Amino acid sequence: IFTTVIELEPEFARGWDGRGQALLLQGKYEEAMFDFDRAIELKPNLHEAYANRALTRMALNDVEGAERDAKRAYELEPDSVAAHIVLGRVYANEGESEKAQDWFNTAINADPEDASTWWWRGRFYRDVLGARNAALNDFNMAIELSPAQAALYLDRAQLYVGVEVRYDSAREDLEEAISLSQDPKLPHIIEAAEELLAIIDEREAAAVAP
């Protein structure tokens, strides 16, 4: 649909930003970058495009570029949730956990109905602070708000597998992630889920081996 919009109105910046978001959700980061670049070229004050490009840069491990874009998005729109999330991730990457948590909390306070705010704070709790119960609570909230997002189930399953408990729950989440990744196809999530399922199979087989 966004491609059709762009073909009809090639100077419509939000059309490019919209298609970029769709590509970002599919893990097509390089293609998404092109669309966000074009959106910003057409409308230099479009804060959503800066915030979305910041998210894409983070996915591409361009932390410095992500920080620049997130700060620009925040300058243009202080309530930009995506900017808050990226800045939280930047500070977490730099080892400044308190600042990171402040930004993640700001994102949740700005839009508590946005599943991504809980998801990213959950990942921060899991991967940086090792606060597993807090991470689980945030993943549960994210899934409650957005039950059709495959990545949420994958991350909750990773938490279960990481602590080597609740393999049945992990397996259910991974199977749900694979199911939700069929249309549109999300091969990076399917691959990650299948790898985790193989790990669970190995561990369960080892547990019953004589």
mmCIF file of C-alpha atoms in Angstrom:
data_model
loop_
_atom_site.group_PDB
_atom_site.id
_atom_site.type_symbol
_atom_site.label_atom_id
_atom_site.label_comp_id
_atom_site.label_asym_id
_atom_site.label_seq_id
_atom_site.Cartn_x
_atom_site.Cartn_y
_atom_site.Cartn_z
ATOM 1 C CA ILE A 1 0.000 0.000 0.000
ATOM 2 C CA PHE A 2 2.788 2.437 0.888
ATOM 3 C CA THR A 3 4.558 1.628 -2.380
ATOM 4 C CA THR A 4 1.376 2.571 -4.223
ATOM 5 C CA VAL A 5 1.181 5.813 -2.245
ATOM 6 C CA ILE A 6 4.801 6.601 -3.153
ATOM 7 C CA GLU A 7 4.176 5.882 -6.824
ATOM 8 C CA LEU A 8 1.160 8.206 -6.807
ATOM 9 C CA GLU A 9 2.766 10.918 -4.659
ATOM 10 C CA PRO A 10 6.572 10.556 -4.813
ATOM 11 C CA GLU A 11 7.071 13.834 -2.887
ATOM 12 C CA PHE A 12 4.929 12.672 0.068
ATOM 13 C CA ALA A 13 7.448 12.218 2.889
ATOM 14 C CA ARG A 14 5.126 10.294 5.166
ATOM 15 C CA GLY A 15 4.609 7.707 2.446
ATOM 16 C CA TRP A 16 8.335 6.979 2.443
ATOM 17 C CA ASP A 17 8.421 6.951 6.234
ATOM 18 C CA GLY A 18 5.466 4.562 6.331
ATOM 19 C CA ARG A 19 7.051 2.118 3.921
ATOM 20 C CA GLY A 20 10.296 2.393 5.864
ATOM 21 C CA GLN A 21 8.485 1.345 9.024
ATOM 22 C CA ALA A 22 6.977 -1.650 7.234
ATOM 23 C CA LEU A 23 10.432 -2.678 5.980
ATOM 24 C CA LEU A 24 11.923 -2.177 9.440
ATOM 25 C CA LEU A 25 9.361 -4.546 10.961
ATOM 26 C CA GLN A 26 10.333 -7.152 8.364
ATOM 27 C CA GLY A 27 14.024 -6.848 9.232
ATOM 28 C CA LYS A 28 14.873 -5.270 5.856
ATOM 29 C CA TYR A 29 17.082 -2.634 7.412
ATOM 30 C CA GLU A 30 19.058 -1.390 4.407
ATOM 31 C CA GLU A 31 15.869 -0.875 2.417
ATOM 32 C CA ALA A 32 14.269 0.863 5.377
ATOM 33 C CA MET A 33 17.251 3.221 5.667
ATOM 34 C CA PHE A 34 16.802 4.281 2.049
ATOM 35 C CA ASP A 35 13.153 5.167 2.667
ATOM 36 C CA PHE A 36 13.857 7.086 5.878
ATOM 37 C CA ASP A 37 16.654 9.000 4.144
ATOM 38 C CA ARG A 38 14.230 9.951 1.401
ATOM 39 C CA ALA A 39 11.541 10.988 3.898
ATOM 40 C CA ILE A 40 14.000 13.268 5.708
ATOM 41 C CA GLU A 41 15.245 14.702 2.435
ATOM 42 C CA LEU A 42 11.674 15.625 1.519
ATOM 43 C CA LYS A 43 10.668 16.854 4.994
ATOM 44 C CA PRO A 44 13.675 17.710 7.208
ATOM 45 C CA ASN A 45 11.520 18.352 10.285
ATOM 46 C CA LEU A 46 9.699 14.990 10.191
ATOM 47 C CA HIS A 47 10.577 13.736 13.653
ATOM 48 C CA GLU A 48 9.062 10.295 13.065
ATOM 49 C CA ALA A 49 11.517 9.629 10.236
ATOM 50 C CA TYR A 50 14.504 10.547 12.423
ATOM 51 C CA ALA A 51 13.215 8.334 15.227
ATOM 52 C CA ASN A 52 12.554 5.425 12.884
ATOM 53 C CA ARG A 53 15.950 5.836 11.242
ATOM 54 C CA ALA A 54 17.495 5.809 14.709
ATOM 55 C CA LEU A 55 15.802 2.465 15.403
ATOM 56 C CA THR A 56 17.105 1.140 12.097
ATOM 57 C CA ARG A 57 20.640 2.333 12.831
ATOM 58 C CA MET A 58 20.521 0.502 16.154
ATOM 59 C CA ALA A 59 19.522 -2.676 14.337
ATOM 60 C CA LEU A 60 22.551 -2.141 12.060
ATOM 61 C CA ASN A 61 24.824 -1.524 15.091
ATOM 62 C CA ASP A 62 25.433 2.095 14.087
ATOM 63 C CA VAL A 63 25.177 3.378 17.653
ATOM 64 C CA GLU A 64 26.645 6.831 16.988
ATOM 65 C CA GLY A 65 24.303 7.423 14.075
ATOM 66 C CA ALA A 66 21.367 6.166 16.121
ATOM 67 C CA GLU A 67 22.198 8.583 18.906
ATOM 68 C CA ARG A 68 22.394 11.523 16.479
ATOM 69 C CA ASP A 69 19.043 10.683 14.918
ATOM 70 C CA ALA A 70 17.375 10.045 18.273
ATOM 71 C CA LYS A 71 18.563 13.371 19.672
ATOM 72 C CA ARG A 72 17.331 15.154 16.550
ATOM 73 C CA ALA A 73 13.948 13.436 16.864
ATOM 74 C CA TYR A 74 13.810 14.443 20.536
ATOM 75 C CA GLU A 75 14.638 18.077 19.637
ATOM 76 C CA LEU A 76 11.805 18.121 17.129
ATOM 77 C CA GLU A 77 9.344 16.248 19.366
ATOM 78 C CA PRO A 78 10.166 15.774 23.078
ATOM 79 C CA ASP A 79 7.345 13.212 23.386
ATOM 80 C CA SER A 80 8.819 10.933 20.696
ATOM 81 C CA VAL A 81 8.625 7.455 22.207
ATOM 82 C CA ALA A 82 10.962 5.968 19.605
ATOM 83 C CA ALA A 83 13.574 8.613 20.466
ATOM 84 C CA HIS A 84 13.275 7.762 24.159
ATOM 85 C CA ILE A 85 13.742 4.063 23.416
ATOM 86 C CA VAL A 86 16.794 4.591 21.224
ATOM 87 C CA LEU A 87 18.440 6.888 23.772
ATOM 88 C CA GLY A 88 17.785 4.248 26.426
ATOM 89 C CA ARG A 89 19.462 1.655 24.243
ATOM 90 C CA VAL A 90 22.397 3.981 23.503
ATOM 91 C CA TYR A 91 23.072 4.613 27.188
ATOM 92 C CA ALA A 92 22.665 0.914 27.958
ATOM 93 C CA ASN A 93 25.246 0.167 25.275
ATOM 94 C CA GLU A 94 27.597 2.698 26.901
ATOM 95 C CA GLY A 95 27.178 1.081 30.324
ATOM 96 C CA GLU A 96 25.221 3.997 31.808
ATOM 97 C CA SER A 97 22.406 1.904 33.247
ATOM 98 C CA GLU A 98 20.739 4.621 35.336
ATOM 99 C CA LYS A 99 20.411 6.982 32.385
ATOM 100 C CA ALA A 100 19.222 4.103 30.221
ATOM 101 C CA GLN A 101 16.523 3.151 32.708
ATOM 102 C CA ASP A 102 15.391 6.776 32.977
ATOM 103 C CA TRP A 103 14.873 6.910 29.207
ATOM 104 C CA PHE A 104 13.029 3.582 29.101
ATOM 105 C CA ASN A 105 10.797 4.733 31.972
ATOM 106 C CA THR A 106 10.166 7.998 30.120
ATOM 107 C CA ALA A 107 9.070 6.034 27.062
ATOM 108 C CA ILE A 108 6.590 3.992 29.107
ATOM 109 C CA ASN A 109 5.241 7.074 30.856
ATOM 110 C CA ALA A 110 4.819 8.825 27.498
ATOM 111 C CA ASP A 111 2.814 5.966 25.975
ATOM 112 C CA PRO A 112 2.052 3.018 28.268
ATOM 113 C CA GLU A 113 -0.199 1.515 25.582
ATOM 114 C CA ASP A 114 2.713 1.118 23.166
ATOM 115 C CA ALA A 115 3.974 -2.454 23.453
ATOM 116 C CA SER A 116 7.435 -1.509 22.212
ATOM 117 C CA THR A 117 8.083 0.582 25.322
ATOM 118 C CA TRP A 118 7.604 -2.444 27.585
ATOM 119 C CA TRP A 119 9.437 -4.745 25.180
ATOM 120 C CA TRP A 120 12.608 -2.692 25.072
ATOM 121 C CA ARG A 121 12.674 -2.110 28.812
ATOM 122 C CA GLY A 122 12.171 -5.849 29.242
ATOM 123 C CA ARG A 123 15.181 -6.538 27.037
ATOM 124 C CA PHE A 124 17.187 -4.009 29.068
ATOM 125 C CA TYR A 125 16.208 -5.733 32.302
ATOM 126 C CA ARG A 126 17.074 -9.146 30.869
ATOM 127 C CA ASP A 127 20.276 -8.413 28.979
ATOM 128 C CA VAL A 128 21.848 -5.574 30.958
ATOM 129 C CA LEU A 129 20.579 -5.708 34.531
ATOM 130 C CA GLY A 130 19.873 -9.444 34.708
ATOM 131 C CA ALA A 131 16.563 -8.603 36.407
ATOM 132 C CA ARG A 132 14.674 -11.630 35.143
ATOM 133 C CA ASN A 133 11.399 -11.178 37.010
ATOM 134 C CA ALA A 134 11.171 -7.530 35.965
ATOM 135 C CA ALA A 135 11.967 -8.545 32.386
ATOM 136 C CA LEU A 136 9.263 -11.203 32.422
ATOM 137 C CA ASN A 137 6.697 -8.714 33.716
ATOM 138 C CA ASP A 138 7.548 -6.298 30.915
ATOM 139 C CA PHE A 139 7.446 -8.994 28.219
ATOM 140 C CA ASN A 140 4.073 -10.152 29.541
ATOM 141 C CA MET A 141 2.743 -6.603 29.346
ATOM 142 C CA ALA A 142 4.088 -6.131 25.820
ATOM 143 C CA ILE A 143 2.403 -9.339 24.642
ATOM 144 C CA GLU A 144 -0.853 -8.343 26.316
ATOM 145 C CA LEU A 145 -0.793 -5.055 24.403
ATOM 146 C CA SER A 146 0.373 -6.499 21.076
ATOM 147 C CA PRO A 147 -0.345 -10.257 20.918
ATOM 148 C CA ALA A 148 0.399 -10.541 17.182
ATOM 149 C CA GLN A 149 4.063 -9.437 17.359
ATOM 150 C CA ALA A 150 6.297 -12.467 16.813
ATOM 151 C CA ALA A 151 9.426 -10.846 18.267
ATOM 152 C CA LEU A 152 7.803 -10.491 21.678
ATOM 153 C CA TYR A 153 7.271 -14.241 22.012
ATOM 154 C CA LEU A 154 10.821 -14.893 20.840
ATOM 155 C CA ASP A 155 12.287 -12.638 23.523
ATOM 156 C CA ARG A 156 10.159 -14.109 26.283
ATOM 157 C CA ALA A 157 11.212 -17.585 25.178
ATOM 158 C CA GLN A 158 14.862 -16.510 25.259
ATOM 159 C CA LEU A 159 14.343 -15.460 28.863
ATOM 160 C CA TYR A 160 12.869 -18.848 29.760
ATOM 161 C CA VAL A 161 15.691 -20.718 28.004
ATOM 162 C CA GLY A 162 18.342 -18.503 29.584
ATOM 163 C CA VAL A 163 17.307 -19.464 33.095
ATOM 164 C CA GLU A 164 16.795 -23.110 32.079
ATOM 165 C CA VAL A 165 13.262 -23.274 33.416
ATOM 166 C CA ARG A 166 9.762 -23.518 31.960
ATOM 167 C CA TYR A 167 10.824 -25.212 28.740
ATOM 168 C CA ASP A 168 7.191 -25.999 27.966
ATOM 169 C CA SER A 169 6.362 -22.291 28.104
ATOM 170 C CA ALA A 170 9.419 -21.479 26.009
ATOM 171 C CA ARG A 171 8.401 -24.042 23.397
ATOM 172 C CA GLU A 172 4.874 -22.586 23.215
ATOM 173 C CA ASP A 173 6.277 -19.083 22.732
ATOM 174 C CA LEU A 174 8.689 -20.211 20.024
ATOM 175 C CA GLU A 175 5.995 -22.063 18.126
ATOM 176 C CA GLU A 176 3.793 -18.967 18.340
ATOM 177 C CA ALA A 177 6.662 -16.784 17.100
ATOM 178 C CA ILE A 178 7.170 -19.078 14.097
ATOM 179 C CA SER A 179 3.445 -19.125 13.349
ATOM 180 C CA LEU A 180 3.205 -15.329 13.446
ATOM 181 C CA SER A 181 6.284 -15.029 11.221
ATOM 182 C CA GLN A 182 4.716 -16.792 8.235
ATOM 183 C CA ASP A 183 2.794 -13.874 6.729
ATOM 184 C CA PRO A 184 4.586 -11.625 6.146
ATOM 185 C CA LYS A 185 7.621 -13.885 6.210
ATOM 186 C CA LEU A 186 10.115 -12.963 8.938
ATOM 187 C CA PRO A 187 13.026 -15.339 8.297
ATOM 188 C CA HIS A 188 15.300 -13.875 11.001
ATOM 189 C CA ILE A 189 12.709 -14.635 13.691
ATOM 190 C CA ILE A 190 11.933 -18.086 12.300
ATOM 191 C CA GLU A 191 15.634 -18.979 12.236
ATOM 192 C CA ALA A 192 16.227 -17.751 15.785
ATOM 193 C CA ALA A 193 13.161 -19.602 17.077
ATOM 194 C CA GLU A 194 14.183 -22.853 15.393
ATOM 195 C CA GLU A 195 17.679 -22.582 16.887
ATOM 196 C CA LEU A 196 16.191 -22.168 20.372
ATOM 197 C CA LEU A 197 13.855 -25.114 19.834
ATOM 198 C CA ALA A 198 16.895 -27.228 18.933
ATOM 199 C CA ILE A 199 18.613 -26.130 22.150
ATOM 200 C CA ILE A 200 15.549 -27.099 24.185
ATOM 201 C CA ASP A 201 15.416 -30.506 22.459
ATOM 202 C CA GLU A 202 19.090 -31.098 23.274
ATOM 203 C CA ARG A 203 18.709 -30.127 26.912
ATOM 204 C CA GLU A 204 15.593 -32.217 27.415
ATOM 205 C CA ALA A 205 17.278 -35.211 25.744
ATOM 206 C CA ALA A 206 20.327 -34.799 27.977
ATOM 207 C CA ALA A 207 18.137 -34.628 31.070
ATOM 208 C CA VAL A 208 16.604 -38.045 30.420
ATOM 209 C CA ALA A 209 19.763 -39.735 29.116
ATOM 210 C CA PRO A 210 21.096 -42.574 31.320
#
